[in-house]
């Protein structure tokens, strides 16, 4: 499989906001609002296409990848580059996660050599937690929002 990173644009943003995940991953479903589109177009989100030109997923870096309430419990006090990601539901659960995440990590590590990478995952998402552990991430902080419990994980 060949993946390519592209600048996020209006078309990609609209498609991402239309994605619907099956229970229990419907937690990640979003709504197509002007604010949500603006966030995806803020310059910190990147689209990932496959060799057929289909939107395979996306990732973001920086504060866009953080859960705001995590700041109240100092979950983001360490100096790291934060990453967030989402895979097209069409490709979820088919063994694509390791390749997809590795591709994103390689891109981030090229740009931010030697900087630890942190992500925040919904704790219930055992499948993702297991994948991130396989990729060398270690659990750090835990905190709750009104919607879910979260765990930060860091790869050094």
mmCIF file with all atom_site columns, C-alpha atoms in Angstrom:
data_model
loop_
_atom_site.group_PDB
_atom_site.id
_atom_site.type_symbol
_atom_site.label_atom_id
_atom_site.label_alt_id
_atom_site.label_comp_id
_atom_site.label_asym_id
_atom_site.label_entity_id
_atom_site.label_seq_id
_atom_site.pdbx_PDB_ins_code
_atom_site.Cartn_x
_atom_site.Cartn_y
_atom_site.Cartn_z
_atom_site.occupancy
_atom_site.B_iso_or_equiv
_atom_site.pdbx_formal_charge
_atom_site.auth_seq_id
_atom_site.auth_comp_id
_atom_site.auth_asym_id
_atom_site.auth_atom_id
_atom_site.pdbx_PDB_model_num
ATOM 1   C CA . UNK A 1 1   ? 0.000   0.000  0.000  1.00 0.00 ? 1   UNK A CA 1
ATOM 2   C CA . UNK A 1 2   ? 1.245   3.469  -0.860 1.00 0.00 ? 2   UNK A CA 1
ATOM 3   C CA . UNK A 1 3   ? 0.151   6.494  1.177  1.00 0.00 ? 3   UNK A CA 1
ATOM 4   C CA . UNK A 1 4   ? 0.705   10.173 0.485  1.00 0.00 ? 4   UNK A CA 1
ATOM 5   C CA . UNK A 1 5   ? 0.359   13.203 2.763  1.00 0.00 ? 5   UNK A CA 1
ATOM 6   C CA . UNK A 1 6   ? -1.477  16.199 1.351  1.00 0.00 ? 6   UNK A CA 1
ATOM 7   C CA . UNK A 1 7   ? -2.524  19.588 2.611  1.00 0.00 ? 7   UNK A CA 1
ATOM 8   C CA . UNK A 1 8   ? -5.957  19.493 4.199  1.00 0.00 ? 8   UNK A CA 1
ATOM 9   C CA . UNK A 1 9   ? -8.548  21.188 2.012  1.00 0.00 ? 9   UNK A CA 1
ATOM 10  C CA . UNK A 1 10  ? -12.279 21.897 2.116  1.00 0.00 ? 10  UNK A CA 1
ATOM 11  C CA . UNK A 1 11  ? -13.171 18.703 0.230  1.00 0.00 ? 11  UNK A CA 1
ATOM 12  C CA . UNK A 1 12  ? -11.143 16.461 2.552  1.00 0.00 ? 12  UNK A CA 1
ATOM 13  C CA . UNK A 1 13  ? -12.529 18.236 5.625  1.00 0.00 ? 13  UNK A CA 1
ATOM 14  C CA . UNK A 1 14  ? -16.097 17.753 4.459  1.00 0.00 ? 14  UNK A CA 1
ATOM 15  C CA . UNK A 1 15  ? -15.493 14.050 3.821  1.00 0.00 ? 15  UNK A CA 1
ATOM 16  C CA . UNK A 1 16  ? -13.840 13.511 7.229  1.00 0.00 ? 16  UNK A CA 1
ATOM 17  C CA . UNK A 1 17  ? -16.760 15.187 8.982  1.00 0.00 ? 17  UNK A CA 1
ATOM 18  C CA . UNK A 1 18  ? -19.153 12.795 7.221  1.00 0.00 ? 18  UNK A CA 1
ATOM 19  C CA . UNK A 1 19  ? -17.390 9.645  8.453  1.00 0.00 ? 19  UNK A CA 1
ATOM 20  C CA . UNK A 1 20  ? -19.479 7.393  10.700 1.00 0.00 ? 20  UNK A CA 1
ATOM 21  C CA . UNK A 1 21  ? -17.902 4.733  12.895 1.00 0.00 ? 21  UNK A CA 1
ATOM 22  C CA . UNK A 1 22  ? -19.666 1.673  14.324 1.00 0.00 ? 22  UNK A CA 1
ATOM 23  C CA . UNK A 1 23  ? -20.386 1.341  18.053 1.00 0.00 ? 23  UNK A CA 1
ATOM 24  C CA . UNK A 1 24  ? -18.383 1.730  20.306 1.00 0.00 ? 24  UNK A CA 1
ATOM 25  C CA . UNK A 1 25  ? -16.170 3.815  17.999 1.00 0.00 ? 25  UNK A CA 1
ATOM 26  C CA . UNK A 1 26  ? -19.081 6.132  17.176 1.00 0.00 ? 26  UNK A CA 1
ATOM 27  C CA . UNK A 1 27  ? -17.534 8.250  19.948 1.00 0.00 ? 27  UNK A CA 1
ATOM 28  C CA . UNK A 1 28  ? -15.268 9.527  17.145 1.00 0.00 ? 28  UNK A CA 1
ATOM 29  C CA . UNK A 1 29  ? -18.141 10.581 14.880 1.00 0.00 ? 29  UNK A CA 1
ATOM 30  C CA . UNK A 1 30  ? -18.185 14.284 14.153 1.00 0.00 ? 30  UNK A CA 1
ATOM 31  C CA . UNK A 1 31  ? -20.676 16.787 12.811 1.00 0.00 ? 31  UNK A CA 1
ATOM 32  C CA . UNK A 1 32  ? -20.146 18.938 9.730  1.00 0.00 ? 32  UNK A CA 1
ATOM 33  C CA . UNK A 1 33  ? -20.238 22.429 11.213 1.00 0.00 ? 33  UNK A CA 1
ATOM 34  C CA . UNK A 1 34  ? -18.391 25.566 10.200 1.00 0.00 ? 34  UNK A CA 1
ATOM 35  C CA . UNK A 1 35  ? -16.320 25.429 13.420 1.00 0.00 ? 35  UNK A CA 1
ATOM 36  C CA . UNK A 1 36  ? -15.318 21.803 12.842 1.00 0.00 ? 36  UNK A CA 1
ATOM 37  C CA . UNK A 1 37  ? -14.357 22.580 9.241  1.00 0.00 ? 37  UNK A CA 1
ATOM 38  C CA . UNK A 1 38  ? -12.312 25.590 10.375 1.00 0.00 ? 38  UNK A CA 1
ATOM 39  C CA . UNK A 1 39  ? -10.432 23.409 12.857 1.00 0.00 ? 39  UNK A CA 1
ATOM 40  C CA . UNK A 1 40  ? -9.547  20.862 10.171 1.00 0.00 ? 40  UNK A CA 1
ATOM 41  C CA . UNK A 1 41  ? -8.351  23.703 7.933  1.00 0.00 ? 41  UNK A CA 1
ATOM 42  C CA . UNK A 1 42  ? -6.284  25.467 10.638 1.00 0.00 ? 42  UNK A CA 1
ATOM 43  C CA . UNK A 1 43  ? -2.952  24.346 9.155  1.00 0.00 ? 43  UNK A CA 1
ATOM 44  C CA . UNK A 1 44  ? -2.222  21.593 11.683 1.00 0.00 ? 44  UNK A CA 1
ATOM 45  C CA . UNK A 1 45  ? -4.236  18.835 9.972  1.00 0.00 ? 45  UNK A CA 1
ATOM 46  C CA . UNK A 1 46  ? -3.008  16.772 7.035  1.00 0.00 ? 46  UNK A CA 1
ATOM 47  C CA . UNK A 1 47  ? -4.913  14.454 4.696  1.00 0.00 ? 47  UNK A CA 1
ATOM 48  C CA . UNK A 1 48  ? -3.561  11.020 3.799  1.00 0.00 ? 48  UNK A CA 1
ATOM 49  C CA . UNK A 1 49  ? -4.548  9.486  0.476  1.00 0.00 ? 49  UNK A CA 1
ATOM 50  C CA . UNK A 1 50  ? -3.948  5.948  -0.742 1.00 0.00 ? 50  UNK A CA 1
ATOM 51  C CA . UNK A 1 51  ? -2.654  4.958  -4.187 1.00 0.00 ? 51  UNK A CA 1
ATOM 52  C CA . UNK A 1 52  ? -6.194  5.170  -5.590 1.00 0.00 ? 52  UNK A CA 1
ATOM 53  C CA . UNK A 1 53  ? -6.530  8.803  -4.516 1.00 0.00 ? 53  UNK A CA 1
ATOM 54  C CA . UNK A 1 54  ? -9.022  7.906  -1.781 1.00 0.00 ? 54  UNK A CA 1
ATOM 55  C CA . UNK A 1 55  ? -8.907  9.674  1.557  1.00 0.00 ? 55  UNK A CA 1
ATOM 56  C CA . UNK A 1 56  ? -7.440  6.967  3.795  1.00 0.00 ? 56  UNK A CA 1
ATOM 57  C CA . UNK A 1 57  ? -7.155  9.080  6.934  1.00 0.00 ? 57  UNK A CA 1
ATOM 58  C CA . UNK A 1 58  ? -5.709  12.199 8.454  1.00 0.00 ? 58  UNK A CA 1
ATOM 59  C CA . UNK A 1 59  ? -3.455  13.348 11.253 1.00 0.00 ? 59  UNK A CA 1
ATOM 60  C CA . UNK A 1 60  ? -2.874  16.514 13.196 1.00 0.00 ? 60  UNK A CA 1
ATOM 61  C CA . UNK A 1 61  ? -0.060  17.849 15.325 1.00 0.00 ? 61  UNK A CA 1
ATOM 62  C CA . UNK A 1 62  ? 0.309   20.288 18.178 1.00 0.00 ? 62  UNK A CA 1
ATOM 63  C CA . UNK A 1 63  ? -2.465  21.589 20.373 1.00 0.00 ? 63  UNK A CA 1
ATOM 64  C CA . UNK A 1 64  ? -5.076  20.365 17.868 1.00 0.00 ? 64  UNK A CA 1
ATOM 65  C CA . UNK A 1 65  ? -4.205  16.829 19.023 1.00 0.00 ? 65  UNK A CA 1
ATOM 66  C CA . UNK A 1 66  ? -4.822  17.563 22.711 1.00 0.00 ? 66  UNK A CA 1
ATOM 67  C CA . UNK A 1 67  ? -8.019  17.149 24.717 1.00 0.00 ? 67  UNK A CA 1
ATOM 68  C CA . UNK A 1 68  ? -8.488  20.591 26.340 1.00 0.00 ? 68  UNK A CA 1
ATOM 69  C CA . UNK A 1 69  ? -9.495  19.323 29.793 1.00 0.00 ? 69  UNK A CA 1
ATOM 70  C CA . UNK A 1 70  ? -6.160  17.482 30.015 1.00 0.00 ? 70  UNK A CA 1
ATOM 71  C CA . UNK A 1 71  ? -4.463  20.807 30.734 1.00 0.00 ? 71  UNK A CA 1
ATOM 72  C CA . UNK A 1 72  ? -6.334  21.056 34.044 1.00 0.00 ? 72  UNK A CA 1
ATOM 73  C CA . UNK A 1 73  ? -4.555  17.932 35.303 1.00 0.00 ? 73  UNK A CA 1
ATOM 74  C CA . UNK A 1 74  ? -1.177  18.783 33.705 1.00 0.00 ? 74  UNK A CA 1
ATOM 75  C CA . UNK A 1 75  ? -1.401  15.884 31.250 1.00 0.00 ? 75  UNK A CA 1
ATOM 76  C CA . UNK A 1 76  ? 0.506   17.970 28.685 1.00 0.00 ? 76  UNK A CA 1
ATOM 77  C CA . UNK A 1 77  ? 3.227   19.497 30.875 1.00 0.00 ? 77  UNK A CA 1
ATOM 78  C CA . UNK A 1 78  ? 6.100   17.540 29.295 1.00 0.00 ? 78  UNK A CA 1
ATOM 79  C CA . UNK A 1 79  ? 7.675   18.935 26.150 1.00 0.00 ? 79  UNK A CA 1
ATOM 80  C CA . UNK A 1 80  ? 6.476   16.686 23.310 1.00 0.00 ? 80  UNK A CA 1
ATOM 81  C CA . UNK A 1 81  ? 4.982   16.971 19.865 1.00 0.00 ? 81  UNK A CA 1
ATOM 82  C CA . UNK A 1 82  ? 1.342   15.912 20.107 1.00 0.00 ? 82  UNK A CA 1
ATOM 83  C CA . UNK A 1 83  ? -0.244  13.890 17.340 1.00 0.00 ? 83  UNK A CA 1
ATOM 84  C CA . UNK A 1 84  ? -3.803  12.896 16.636 1.00 0.00 ? 84  UNK A CA 1
ATOM 85  C CA . UNK A 1 85  ? -5.129  10.735 13.841 1.00 0.00 ? 85  UNK A CA 1
ATOM 86  C CA . UNK A 1 86  ? -8.202  9.281  12.265 1.00 0.00 ? 86  UNK A CA 1
ATOM 87  C CA . UNK A 1 87  ? -8.643  6.494  9.746  1.00 0.00 ? 87  UNK A CA 1
ATOM 88  C CA . UNK A 1 88  ? -11.429 6.327  7.194  1.00 0.00 ? 88  UNK A CA 1
ATOM 89  C CA . UNK A 1 89  ? -14.024 3.930  8.699  1.00 0.00 ? 89  UNK A CA 1
ATOM 90  C CA . UNK A 1 90  ? -13.952 2.027  5.397  1.00 0.00 ? 90  UNK A CA 1
ATOM 91  C CA . UNK A 1 91  ? -10.449 0.786  6.329  1.00 0.00 ? 91  UNK A CA 1
ATOM 92  C CA . UNK A 1 92  ? -10.857 0.306  10.100 1.00 0.00 ? 92  UNK A CA 1
ATOM 93  C CA . UNK A 1 93  ? -10.586 -3.213 11.536 1.00 0.00 ? 93  UNK A CA 1
ATOM 94  C CA . UNK A 1 94  ? -8.733  -4.643 8.529  1.00 0.00 ? 94  UNK A CA 1
ATOM 95  C CA . UNK A 1 95  ? -5.195  -4.709 9.923  1.00 0.00 ? 95  UNK A CA 1
ATOM 96  C CA . UNK A 1 96  ? -4.217  -1.330 8.445  1.00 0.00 ? 96  UNK A CA 1
ATOM 97  C CA . UNK A 1 97  ? -3.519  0.428  11.747 1.00 0.00 ? 97  UNK A CA 1
ATOM 98  C CA . UNK A 1 98  ? 0.145   -0.479 12.187 1.00 0.00 ? 98  UNK A CA 1
ATOM 99  C CA . UNK A 1 99  ? 1.125   0.588  8.671  1.00 0.00 ? 99  UNK A CA 1
ATOM 100 C CA . UNK A 1 100 ? -1.005  3.758  8.854  1.00 0.00 ? 100 UNK A CA 1
ATOM 101 C CA . UNK A 1 101 ? 0.377   4.855  12.229 1.00 0.00 ? 101 UNK A CA 1
ATOM 102 C CA . UNK A 1 102 ? 3.959   3.968  11.271 1.00 0.00 ? 102 UNK A CA 1
ATOM 103 C CA . UNK A 1 103 ? 3.615   6.109  8.159  1.00 0.00 ? 103 UNK A CA 1
ATOM 104 C CA . UNK A 1 104 ? 2.421   9.081  10.244 1.00 0.00 ? 104 UNK A CA 1
ATOM 105 C CA . UNK A 1 105 ? 5.148   8.585  12.860 1.00 0.00 ? 105 UNK A CA 1
ATOM 106 C CA . UNK A 1 106 ? 7.873   8.503  10.197 1.00 0.00 ? 106 UNK A CA 1
ATOM 107 C CA . UNK A 1 107 ? 6.610   11.790 8.799  1.00 0.00 ? 107 UNK A CA 1
ATOM 108 C CA . UNK A 1 108 ? 6.535   13.466 12.211 1.00 0.00 ? 108 UNK A CA 1
ATOM 109 C CA . UNK A 1 109 ? 9.930   12.066 13.235 1.00 0.00 ? 109 UNK A CA 1
ATOM 110 C CA . UNK A 1 110 ? 11.533  13.394 10.029 1.00 0.00 ? 110 UNK A CA 1
ATOM 111 C CA . UNK A 1 111 ? 10.330  16.892 10.860 1.00 0.00 ? 111 UNK A CA 1
ATOM 112 C CA . UNK A 1 112 ? 10.809  16.798 14.660 1.00 0.00 ? 112 UNK A CA 1
ATOM 113 C CA . UNK A 1 113 ? 13.971  14.713 15.068 1.00 0.00 ? 113 UNK A CA 1
ATOM 114 C CA . UNK A 1 114 ? 14.545  13.542 18.636 1.00 0.00 ? 114 UNK A CA 1
ATOM 115 C CA . UNK A 1 115 ? 11.385  15.117 20.078 1.00 0.00 ? 115 UNK A CA 1
ATOM 116 C CA . UNK A 1 116 ? 9.150   12.706 22.028 1.00 0.00 ? 116 UNK A CA 1
ATOM 117 C CA . UNK A 1 117 ? 5.749   12.128 20.404 1.00 0.00 ? 117 UNK A CA 1
ATOM 118 C CA . UNK A 1 118 ? 2.620   12.100 22.541 1.00 0.00 ? 118 UNK A CA 1
ATOM 119 C CA . UNK A 1 119 ? -0.912  11.080 21.702 1.00 0.00 ? 119 UNK A CA 1
ATOM 120 C CA . UNK A 1 120 ? -4.150  11.046 23.654 1.00 0.00 ? 120 UNK A CA 1
ATOM 121 C CA . UNK A 1 121 ? -6.427  8.042  23.305 1.00 0.00 ? 121 UNK A CA 1
ATOM 122 C CA . UNK A 1 122 ? -9.870  7.266  24.676 1.00 0.00 ? 122 UNK A CA 1
ATOM 123 C CA . UNK A 1 123 ? -9.125  4.598  27.292 1.00 0.00 ? 123 UNK A CA 1
ATOM 124 C CA . UNK A 1 124 ? -12.012 2.366  26.160 1.00 0.00 ? 124 UNK A CA 1
ATOM 125 C CA . UNK A 1 125 ? -10.347 2.010  22.750 1.00 0.00 ? 125 UNK A CA 1
ATOM 126 C CA . UNK A 1 126 ? -8.298  -1.056 23.718 1.00 0.00 ? 126 UNK A CA 1
ATOM 127 C CA . UNK A 1 127 ? -7.575  -1.827 20.072 1.00 0.00 ? 127 UNK A CA 1
ATOM 128 C CA . UNK A 1 128 ? -5.827  1.540  19.613 1.00 0.00 ? 128 UNK A CA 1
ATOM 129 C CA . UNK A 1 129 ? -4.032  1.358  22.984 1.00 0.00 ? 129 UNK A CA 1
ATOM 130 C CA . UNK A 1 130 ? -2.633  -2.065 22.026 1.00 0.00 ? 130 UNK A CA 1
ATOM 131 C CA . UNK A 1 131 ? -1.505  -0.737 18.636 1.00 0.00 ? 131 UNK A CA 1
ATOM 132 C CA . UNK A 1 132 ? 0.222   2.276  20.195 1.00 0.00 ? 132 UNK A CA 1
ATOM 133 C CA . UNK A 1 133 ? 2.021   0.017  22.671 1.00 0.00 ? 133 UNK A CA 1
ATOM 134 C CA . UNK A 1 134 ? 3.251   -2.113 19.726 1.00 0.00 ? 134 UNK A CA 1
ATOM 135 C CA . UNK A 1 135 ? 4.575   1.118  18.198 1.00 0.00 ? 135 UNK A CA 1
ATOM 136 C CA . UNK A 1 136 ? 6.587   1.882  21.352 1.00 0.00 ? 136 UNK A CA 1
ATOM 137 C CA . UNK A 1 137 ? 4.249   4.270  23.177 1.00 0.00 ? 137 UNK A CA 1
ATOM 138 C CA . UNK A 1 138 ? 4.090   4.118  26.988 1.00 0.00 ? 138 UNK A CA 1
ATOM 139 C CA . UNK A 1 139 ? 1.084   5.158  29.071 1.00 0.00 ? 139 UNK A CA 1
ATOM 140 C CA . UNK A 1 140 ? 1.585   8.375  31.043 1.00 0.00 ? 140 UNK A CA 1
ATOM 141 C CA . UNK A 1 141 ? -1.377  10.387 32.361 1.00 0.00 ? 141 UNK A CA 1
ATOM 142 C CA . UNK A 1 142 ? -5.072  9.593  32.696 1.00 0.00 ? 142 UNK A CA 1
ATOM 143 C CA . UNK A 1 143 ? -7.934  12.066 32.934 1.00 0.00 ? 143 UNK A CA 1
ATOM 144 C CA . UNK A 1 144 ? -11.665 12.281 32.334 1.00 0.00 ? 144 UNK A CA 1
ATOM 145 C CA . UNK A 1 145 ? -13.881 14.616 30.377 1.00 0.00 ? 145 UNK A CA 1
ATOM 146 C CA . UNK A 1 146 ? -17.657 14.619 30.463 1.00 0.00 ? 146 UNK A CA 1
ATOM 147 C CA . UNK A 1 147 ? -17.567 12.258 27.444 1.00 0.00 ? 147 UNK A CA 1
ATOM 148 C CA . UNK A 1 148 ? -14.815 9.722  28.186 1.00 0.00 ? 148 UNK A CA 1
ATOM 149 C CA . UNK A 1 149 ? -11.687 8.758  30.067 1.00 0.00 ? 149 UNK A CA 1
ATOM 150 C CA . UNK A 1 150 ? -8.416  9.451  28.263 1.00 0.00 ? 150 UNK A CA 1
ATOM 151 C CA . UNK A 1 151 ? -4.827  8.236  28.481 1.00 0.00 ? 151 UNK A CA 1
ATOM 152 C CA . UNK A 1 152 ? -1.799  10.081 27.171 1.00 0.00 ? 152 UNK A CA 1
ATOM 153 C CA . UNK A 1 153 ? 0.934   7.903  25.712 1.00 0.00 ? 153 UNK A CA 1
ATOM 154 C CA . UNK A 1 154 ? 4.493   8.947  24.822 1.00 0.00 ? 154 UNK A CA 1
ATOM 155 C CA . UNK A 1 155 ? 7.060   7.496  22.445 1.00 0.00 ? 155 UNK A CA 1
ATOM 156 C CA . UNK A 1 156 ? 10.648  8.620  22.976 1.00 0.00 ? 156 UNK A CA 1
#
